[in-house]
Coordinates of C-alpha atoms in Angstrom, one line a residue:
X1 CA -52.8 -53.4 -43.5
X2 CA -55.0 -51.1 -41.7
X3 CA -54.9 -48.0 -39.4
X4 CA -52.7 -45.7 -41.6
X5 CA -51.5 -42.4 -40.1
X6 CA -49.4 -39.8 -41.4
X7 CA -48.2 -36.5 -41.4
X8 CA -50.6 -33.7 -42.7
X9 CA -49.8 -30.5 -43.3
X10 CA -52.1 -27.9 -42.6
X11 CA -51.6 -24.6 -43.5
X12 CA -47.9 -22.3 -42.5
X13 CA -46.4 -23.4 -39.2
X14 CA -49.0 -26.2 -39.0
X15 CA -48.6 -30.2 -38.7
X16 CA -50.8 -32.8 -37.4
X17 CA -50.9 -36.9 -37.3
X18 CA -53.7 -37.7 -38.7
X19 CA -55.3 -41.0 -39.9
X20 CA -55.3 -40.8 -43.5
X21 CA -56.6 -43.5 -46.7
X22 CA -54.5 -46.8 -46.8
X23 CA -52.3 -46.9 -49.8
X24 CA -53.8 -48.5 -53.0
X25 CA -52.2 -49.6 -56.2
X26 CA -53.1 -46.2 -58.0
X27 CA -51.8 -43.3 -59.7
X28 CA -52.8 -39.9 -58.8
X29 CA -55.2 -39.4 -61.2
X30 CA -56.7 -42.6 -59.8
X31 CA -55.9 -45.4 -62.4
X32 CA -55.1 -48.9 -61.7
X33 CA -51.5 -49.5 -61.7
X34 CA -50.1 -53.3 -61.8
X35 CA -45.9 -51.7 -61.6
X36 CA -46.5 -50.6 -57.9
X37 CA -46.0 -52.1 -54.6
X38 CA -47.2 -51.4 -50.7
X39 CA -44.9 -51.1 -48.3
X40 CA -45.1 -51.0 -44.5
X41 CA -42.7 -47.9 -43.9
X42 CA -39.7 -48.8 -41.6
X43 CA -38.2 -45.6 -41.4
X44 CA -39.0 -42.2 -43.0
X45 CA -37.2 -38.7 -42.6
X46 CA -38.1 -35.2 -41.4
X47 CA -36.2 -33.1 -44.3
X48 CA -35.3 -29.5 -44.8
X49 CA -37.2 -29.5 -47.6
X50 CA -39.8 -30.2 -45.8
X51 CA -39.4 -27.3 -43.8
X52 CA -39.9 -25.0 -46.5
X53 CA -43.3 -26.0 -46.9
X54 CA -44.5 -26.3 -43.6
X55 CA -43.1 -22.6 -43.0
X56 CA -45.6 -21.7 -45.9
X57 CA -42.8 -20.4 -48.6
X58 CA -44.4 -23.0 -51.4
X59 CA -47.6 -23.4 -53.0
X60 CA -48.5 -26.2 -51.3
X61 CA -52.0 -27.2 -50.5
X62 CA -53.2 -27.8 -46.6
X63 CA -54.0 -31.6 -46.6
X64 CA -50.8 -32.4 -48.2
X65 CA -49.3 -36.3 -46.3
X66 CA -45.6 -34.9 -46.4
X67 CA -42.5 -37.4 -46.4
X68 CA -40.5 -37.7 -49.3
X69 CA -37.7 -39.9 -47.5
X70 CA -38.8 -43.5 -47.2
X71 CA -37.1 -46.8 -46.2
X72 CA -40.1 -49.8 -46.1
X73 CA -40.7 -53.7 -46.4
X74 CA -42.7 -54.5 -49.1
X75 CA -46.2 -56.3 -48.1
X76 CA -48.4 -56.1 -51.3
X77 CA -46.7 -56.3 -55.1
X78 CA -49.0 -55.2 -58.3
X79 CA -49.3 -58.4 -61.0
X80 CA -46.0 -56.6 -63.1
X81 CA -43.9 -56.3 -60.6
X82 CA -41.3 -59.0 -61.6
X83 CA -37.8 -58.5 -59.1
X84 CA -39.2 -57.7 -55.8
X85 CA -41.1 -59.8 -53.3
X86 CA -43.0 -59.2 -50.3
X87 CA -41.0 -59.2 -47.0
X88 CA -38.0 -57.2 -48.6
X89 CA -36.8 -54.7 -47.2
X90 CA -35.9 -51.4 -49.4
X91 CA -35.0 -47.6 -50.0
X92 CA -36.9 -45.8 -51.5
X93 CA -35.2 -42.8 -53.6
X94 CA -37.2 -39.8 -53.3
X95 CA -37.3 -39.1 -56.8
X96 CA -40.6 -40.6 -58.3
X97 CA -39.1 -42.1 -62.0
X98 CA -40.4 -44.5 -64.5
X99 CA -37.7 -45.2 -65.9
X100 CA -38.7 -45.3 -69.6
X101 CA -38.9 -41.7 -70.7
X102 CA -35.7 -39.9 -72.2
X103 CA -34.4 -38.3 -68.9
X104 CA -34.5 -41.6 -66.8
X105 CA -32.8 -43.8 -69.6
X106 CA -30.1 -40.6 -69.7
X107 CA -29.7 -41.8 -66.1
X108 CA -31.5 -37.8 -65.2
X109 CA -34.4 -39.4 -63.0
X110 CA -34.7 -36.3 -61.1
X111 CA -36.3 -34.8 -64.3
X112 CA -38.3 -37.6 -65.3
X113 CA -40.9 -36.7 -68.0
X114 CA -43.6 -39.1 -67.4
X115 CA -44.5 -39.0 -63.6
X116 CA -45.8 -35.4 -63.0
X117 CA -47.9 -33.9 -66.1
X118 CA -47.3 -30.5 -64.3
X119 CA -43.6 -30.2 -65.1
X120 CA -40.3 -32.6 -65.1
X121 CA -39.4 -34.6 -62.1
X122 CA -42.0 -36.0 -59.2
X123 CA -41.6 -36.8 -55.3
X124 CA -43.5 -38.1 -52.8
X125 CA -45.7 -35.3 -50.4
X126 CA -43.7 -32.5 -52.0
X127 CA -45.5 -29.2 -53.8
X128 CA -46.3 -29.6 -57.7
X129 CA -44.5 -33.0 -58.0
X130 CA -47.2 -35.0 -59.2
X131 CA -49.6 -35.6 -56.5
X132 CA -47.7 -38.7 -54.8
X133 CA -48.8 -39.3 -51.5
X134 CA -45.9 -38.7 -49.0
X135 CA -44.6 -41.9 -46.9
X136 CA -44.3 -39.8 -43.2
X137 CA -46.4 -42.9 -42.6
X138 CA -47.5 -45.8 -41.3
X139 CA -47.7 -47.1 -45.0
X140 CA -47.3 -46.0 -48.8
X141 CA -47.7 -46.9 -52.1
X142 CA -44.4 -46.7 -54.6
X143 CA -45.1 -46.9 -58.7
X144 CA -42.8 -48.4 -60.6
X145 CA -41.3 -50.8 -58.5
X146 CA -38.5 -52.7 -60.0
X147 CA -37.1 -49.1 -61.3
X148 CA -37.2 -47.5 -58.1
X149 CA -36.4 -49.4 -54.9
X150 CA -33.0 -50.3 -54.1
X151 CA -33.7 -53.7 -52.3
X152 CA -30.9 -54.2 -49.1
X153 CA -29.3 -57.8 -49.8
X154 CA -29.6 -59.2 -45.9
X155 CA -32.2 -57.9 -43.9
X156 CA -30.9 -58.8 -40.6
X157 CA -28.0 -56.7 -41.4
X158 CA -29.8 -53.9 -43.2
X159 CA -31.8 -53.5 -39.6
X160 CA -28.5 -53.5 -38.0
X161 CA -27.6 -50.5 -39.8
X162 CA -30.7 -49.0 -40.6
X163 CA -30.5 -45.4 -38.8
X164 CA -27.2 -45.3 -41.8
X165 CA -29.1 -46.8 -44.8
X166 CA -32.6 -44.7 -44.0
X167 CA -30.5 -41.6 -45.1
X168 CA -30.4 -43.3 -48.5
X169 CA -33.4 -41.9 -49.5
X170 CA -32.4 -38.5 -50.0
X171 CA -30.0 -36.6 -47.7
X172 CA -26.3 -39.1 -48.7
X173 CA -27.5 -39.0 -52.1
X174 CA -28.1 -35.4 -52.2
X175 CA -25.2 -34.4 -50.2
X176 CA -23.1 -36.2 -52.4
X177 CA -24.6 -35.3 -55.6
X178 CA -23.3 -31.5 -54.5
X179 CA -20.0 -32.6 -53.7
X180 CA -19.4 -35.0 -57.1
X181 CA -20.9 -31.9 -59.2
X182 CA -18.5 -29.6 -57.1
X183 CA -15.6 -31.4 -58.6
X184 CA -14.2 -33.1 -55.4
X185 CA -11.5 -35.6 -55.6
X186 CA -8.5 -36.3 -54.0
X187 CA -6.6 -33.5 -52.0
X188 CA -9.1 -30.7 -52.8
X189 CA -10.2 -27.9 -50.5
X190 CA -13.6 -27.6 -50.4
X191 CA -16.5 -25.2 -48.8
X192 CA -20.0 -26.3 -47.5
X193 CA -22.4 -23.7 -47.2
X194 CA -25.0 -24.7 -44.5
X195 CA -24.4 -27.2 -41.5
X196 CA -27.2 -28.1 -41.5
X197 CA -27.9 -32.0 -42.0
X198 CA -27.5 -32.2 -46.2
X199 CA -24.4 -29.8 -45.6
X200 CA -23.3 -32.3 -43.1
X201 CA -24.1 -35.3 -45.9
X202 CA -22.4 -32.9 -48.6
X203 CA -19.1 -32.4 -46.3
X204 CA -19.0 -36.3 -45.2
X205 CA -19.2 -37.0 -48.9
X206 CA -16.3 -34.9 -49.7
X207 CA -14.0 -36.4 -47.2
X208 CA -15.2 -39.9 -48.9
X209 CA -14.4 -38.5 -52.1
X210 CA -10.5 -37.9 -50.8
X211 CA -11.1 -34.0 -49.7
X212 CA -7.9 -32.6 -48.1
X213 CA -9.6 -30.2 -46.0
X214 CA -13.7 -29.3 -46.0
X215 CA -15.1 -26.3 -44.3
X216 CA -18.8 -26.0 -43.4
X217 CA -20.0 -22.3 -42.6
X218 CA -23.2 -21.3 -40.9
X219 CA -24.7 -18.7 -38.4
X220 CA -25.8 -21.3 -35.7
X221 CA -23.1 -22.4 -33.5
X222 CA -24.8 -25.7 -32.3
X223 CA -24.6 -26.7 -35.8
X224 CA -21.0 -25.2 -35.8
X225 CA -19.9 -27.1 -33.0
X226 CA -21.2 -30.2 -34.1
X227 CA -19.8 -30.1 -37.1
X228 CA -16.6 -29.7 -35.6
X229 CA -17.2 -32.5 -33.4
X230 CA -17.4 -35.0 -36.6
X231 CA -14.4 -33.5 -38.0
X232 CA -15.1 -30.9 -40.3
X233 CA -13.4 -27.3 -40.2
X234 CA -16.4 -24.9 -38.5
X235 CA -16.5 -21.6 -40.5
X236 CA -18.6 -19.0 -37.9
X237 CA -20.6 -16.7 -40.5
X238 CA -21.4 -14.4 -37.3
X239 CA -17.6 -13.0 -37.3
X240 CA -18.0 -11.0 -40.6
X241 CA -19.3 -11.2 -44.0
X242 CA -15.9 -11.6 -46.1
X243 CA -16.1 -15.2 -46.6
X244 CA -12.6 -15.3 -48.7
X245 CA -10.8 -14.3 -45.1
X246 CA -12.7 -16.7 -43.0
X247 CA -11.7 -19.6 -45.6
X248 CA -7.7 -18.1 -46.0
X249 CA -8.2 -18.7 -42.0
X250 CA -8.1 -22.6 -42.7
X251 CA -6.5 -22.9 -46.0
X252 CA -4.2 -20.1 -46.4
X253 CA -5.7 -18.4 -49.4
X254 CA -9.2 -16.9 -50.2
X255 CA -10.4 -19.6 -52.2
X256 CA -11.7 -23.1 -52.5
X257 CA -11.4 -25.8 -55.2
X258 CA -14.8 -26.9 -55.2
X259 CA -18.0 -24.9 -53.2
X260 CA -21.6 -26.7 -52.1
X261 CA -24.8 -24.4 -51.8
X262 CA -26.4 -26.9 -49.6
X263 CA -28.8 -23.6 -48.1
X264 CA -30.9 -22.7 -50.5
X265 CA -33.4 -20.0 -51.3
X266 CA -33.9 -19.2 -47.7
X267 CA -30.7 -17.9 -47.6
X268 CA -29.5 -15.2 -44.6
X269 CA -27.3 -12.6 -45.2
X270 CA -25.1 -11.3 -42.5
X271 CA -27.0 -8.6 -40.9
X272 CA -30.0 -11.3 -40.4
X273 CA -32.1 -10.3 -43.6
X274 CA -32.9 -12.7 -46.2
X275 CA -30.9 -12.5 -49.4
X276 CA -32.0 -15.6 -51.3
X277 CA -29.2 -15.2 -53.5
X278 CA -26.6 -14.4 -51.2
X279 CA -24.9 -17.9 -50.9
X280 CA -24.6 -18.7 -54.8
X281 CA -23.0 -15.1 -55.1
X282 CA -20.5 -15.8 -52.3
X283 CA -19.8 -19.4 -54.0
X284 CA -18.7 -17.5 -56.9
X285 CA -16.4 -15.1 -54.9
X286 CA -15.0 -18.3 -53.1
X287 CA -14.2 -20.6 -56.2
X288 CA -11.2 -21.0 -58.0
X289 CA -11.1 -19.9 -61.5
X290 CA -12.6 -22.8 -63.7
X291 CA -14.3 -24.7 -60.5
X292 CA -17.3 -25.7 -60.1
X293 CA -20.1 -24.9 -57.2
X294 CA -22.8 -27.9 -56.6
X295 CA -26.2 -26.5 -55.7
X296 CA -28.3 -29.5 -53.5
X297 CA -30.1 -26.4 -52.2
X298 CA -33.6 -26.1 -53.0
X299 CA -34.6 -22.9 -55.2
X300 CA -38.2 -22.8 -55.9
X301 CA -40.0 -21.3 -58.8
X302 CA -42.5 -19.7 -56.8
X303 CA -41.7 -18.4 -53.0
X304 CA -45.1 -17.0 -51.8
X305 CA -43.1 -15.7 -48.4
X306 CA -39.9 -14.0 -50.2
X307 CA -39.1 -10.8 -48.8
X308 CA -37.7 -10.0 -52.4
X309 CA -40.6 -9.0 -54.7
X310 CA -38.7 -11.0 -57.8
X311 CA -38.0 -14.0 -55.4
X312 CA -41.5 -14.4 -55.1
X313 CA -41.2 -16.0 -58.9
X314 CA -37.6 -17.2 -58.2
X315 CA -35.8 -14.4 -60.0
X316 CA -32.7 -13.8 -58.1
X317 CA -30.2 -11.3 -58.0
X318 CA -27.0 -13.4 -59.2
X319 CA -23.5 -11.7 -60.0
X320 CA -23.8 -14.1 -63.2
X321 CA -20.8 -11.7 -64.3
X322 CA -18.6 -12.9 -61.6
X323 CA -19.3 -16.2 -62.2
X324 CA -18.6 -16.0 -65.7
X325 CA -15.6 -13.9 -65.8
X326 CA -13.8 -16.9 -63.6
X327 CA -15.4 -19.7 -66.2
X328 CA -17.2 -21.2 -63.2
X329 CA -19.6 -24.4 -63.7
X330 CA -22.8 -24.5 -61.8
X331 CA -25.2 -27.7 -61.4
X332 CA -28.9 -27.7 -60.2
X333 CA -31.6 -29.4 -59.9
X334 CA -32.8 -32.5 -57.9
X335 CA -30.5 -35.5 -57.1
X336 CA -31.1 -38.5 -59.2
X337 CA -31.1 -40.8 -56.5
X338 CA -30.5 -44.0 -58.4
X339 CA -27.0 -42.8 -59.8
X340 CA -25.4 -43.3 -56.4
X341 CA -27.4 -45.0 -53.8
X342 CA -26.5 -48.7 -54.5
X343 CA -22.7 -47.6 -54.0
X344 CA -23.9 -45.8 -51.0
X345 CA -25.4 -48.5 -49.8
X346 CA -21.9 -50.5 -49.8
X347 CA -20.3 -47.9 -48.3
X348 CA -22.9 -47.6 -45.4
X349 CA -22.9 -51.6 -45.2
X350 CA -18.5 -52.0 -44.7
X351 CA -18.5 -48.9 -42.5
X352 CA -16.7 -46.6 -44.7
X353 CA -19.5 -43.6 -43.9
X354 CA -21.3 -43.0 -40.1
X355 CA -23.9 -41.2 -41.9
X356 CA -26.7 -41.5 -39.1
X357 CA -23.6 -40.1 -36.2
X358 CA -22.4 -37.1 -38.5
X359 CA -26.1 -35.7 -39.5
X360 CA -27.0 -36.9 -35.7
X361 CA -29.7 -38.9 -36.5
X362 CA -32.6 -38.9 -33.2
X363 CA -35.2 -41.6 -33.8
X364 CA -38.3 -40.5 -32.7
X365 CA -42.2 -41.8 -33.6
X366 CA -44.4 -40.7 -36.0
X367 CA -46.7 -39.5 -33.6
X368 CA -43.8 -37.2 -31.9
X369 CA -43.7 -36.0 -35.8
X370 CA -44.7 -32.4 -35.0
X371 CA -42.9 -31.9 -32.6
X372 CA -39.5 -32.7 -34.7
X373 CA -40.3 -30.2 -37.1
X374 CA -40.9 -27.9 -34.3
X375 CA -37.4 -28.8 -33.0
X376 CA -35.5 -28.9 -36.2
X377 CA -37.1 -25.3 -37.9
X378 CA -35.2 -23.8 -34.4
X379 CA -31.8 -24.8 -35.7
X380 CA -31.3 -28.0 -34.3
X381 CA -28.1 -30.0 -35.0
X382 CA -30.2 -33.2 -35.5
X383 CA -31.7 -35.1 -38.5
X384 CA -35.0 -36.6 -37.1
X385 CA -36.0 -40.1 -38.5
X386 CA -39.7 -41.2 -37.9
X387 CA -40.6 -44.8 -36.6
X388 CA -43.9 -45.5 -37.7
X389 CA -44.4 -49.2 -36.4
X390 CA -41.4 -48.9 -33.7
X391 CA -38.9 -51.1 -35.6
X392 CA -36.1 -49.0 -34.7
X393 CA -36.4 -48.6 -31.6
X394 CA -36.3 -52.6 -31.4
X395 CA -33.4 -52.8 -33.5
X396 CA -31.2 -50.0 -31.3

């Protein structure tokens, strides 16, 4: 291992490839840690998250290596890592978990207590999550081994699928975290906000999860029109801002069994402002009485760019009322990756999901990093996936 490179952020609007350290079996706070391993990264993602940093609305230092979505063969194992070996090949879930507090035994590893001394939960490259180094990289080191990666059981065919099981990471999880929270089951109706690639994850898990009919709404009709093209129900937000007669469009009445905020704090209202709360109030307009709304969106506790004075410390301005008066059930907070990506994984692996063609996956090299988030913060229907060492390309 030598010659690492990865994806630096440098201040608001700013990205760069840069050579950076070569991973070592250490924690943040630079201690010796024998649970870890090095991989060689494979494949890692460009994610909306992301975005939100790079467009300077978090706290997050310049210098930060960003990439929190990570697929990688393992080349060097720490002396306590027992079930993995070098030359697997693995996903990494974004969420960095040890597995023995409270929150990860509960199965909550999005939360986990020990990993961030900051606050619950930790991620790779992301703003107050602990201080992992992100994997948009040529290599990266992952603690707690034999907890967190979800190792592929036939690397030949794992490479033959690999633009599907790189969106393991994060975005299926995540997507379908929103819907399961939502409620979805067989024969529902159900509305994704955002088209964007998690609402495209969100929507694909719904129809998995037996969804009659799923509507996606957004403003861009590139998105629109490719979500159309994958089979969803387009909802144009540009028409009008009465979302209840754009959905009784499709469905006949003004209301959905189950609603995904897969947007987020950067929310746009119709006449082009932001209103960061806009979405969750129109997901309680939208929703049937006793449903429940699955939020994958990010909200941040601190939003230096808000147009909103009280958004700046994440205080929105929520029609709680609304939502309470209809007994509605709301669910936050980050996916916990490990509760679903092993049955993703099967799913991926026997064809039953096309992840990488509904989220339009475009493969592109680490070095061409910049320019994807360049491309994607303009609204592009595409999901960019980084290829560090050019492994994809040779397995297309």
């Amino acid at each position: 291992m030598s010659g690492n490179r990865g994806v630096v952020y440098l201040g608001p609007g700013k990205v760069e490839v840069q050579d950076i350290a070569d991973p070592k079996l250490e924690s943040p706070d630079g201690r010796r840690i024998e649970h870890a391993v090095i991989l060689k990264v494979v494949s890692t993602n460009i994610c909306g998250s992301d975005q939100h940093m790079v467009r300077g609305r978090t706290t997050a230092p310049a210098g930060l290596v960003l990439g929190h979505e990570i697929t990688g063969e393992v080349i060097e194992t720490g002396t306590d890592v027992e079930m993995l070996a070098i030359g697997d090949l693995v996903s990494v879930p974004f969420n960095v978990a040890c597995g023995r507090c409270r929150t990860c035994k509960d199965g909550d590893t999005g939360v986990c207590l020990h990993v961030n001394h900051a606050r619950p939960g930790g991620a790779y490259g992301y703003v107050d999550m602990g201080g992992w180094i992100g994997g948009q990289a040529r290599y990266v080191m992952v603690p707690y081994a034999d907890f967190n990666l979800l190792k592929f059981p036939d690397r030949d065919r794992a490479m033959s699928k690999i633009r599907d099981l790189t969106m393991l990471s994060d975005i299926l999880p995540t997507g379908f975290h929103g819907a399961v929270k939502a409620g979805v089951g067989v024969g529902s109706t159900v509305y994704v906000a955002g088209a964007g690639p998690v609402g495209l994850a969100a929507a694909a898990s719904a129809r998995l999860l037996g969804a009659a009919c799923v509507m996606i709404g957004d403003f861009n009709p590139d998105r629109l029109a490719h979500a159309a093209k994958v089979g969803f129900e387009p909802i144009d937000l540009g028409k009008h801002d009465r979302l209840g007669e754009l959905v009784a469009a499709v469905v006949g009445v003004p209301e959905v069994d189950a609603a995904i905020d897969a947007v987020g704090f950067e929310a746009r209202g119709h006449a082009g402002g932001e209103q960061p709360a806009t979405v969750l109030n129109q997901m309680m307009e939208i929703t049937r009485a006793a449903g429940s709304v699955g939020i994958p969106g990010l909200y941040v506790t601190e939003d230096p760019g808000a147009a909103e004075q009280a958004a700046r410390t994440g205080n929105l301005s929520l029609r709680l009322g609304l939502g309470w008066s209809k007994a509605l059930s709301f669910h936050t907070g980050q996916t916990p990756v490990i509760r679903y990506n092993r049955m993703l994984m099967q799913a991926l692996l026997y064809d039953r999901l096309p992840i990488a063609d509904i989220v339009n996956a475009q493969v592109i090299s680490l070095e061409d990093a910049p320019r994807g988030y360049e491309t994607f913060d303009k609204g592009a229907a595409a999901k960019f996936v980084l290829d560090p060492h050019g492994l994809l390309a040779k397995a297309a």
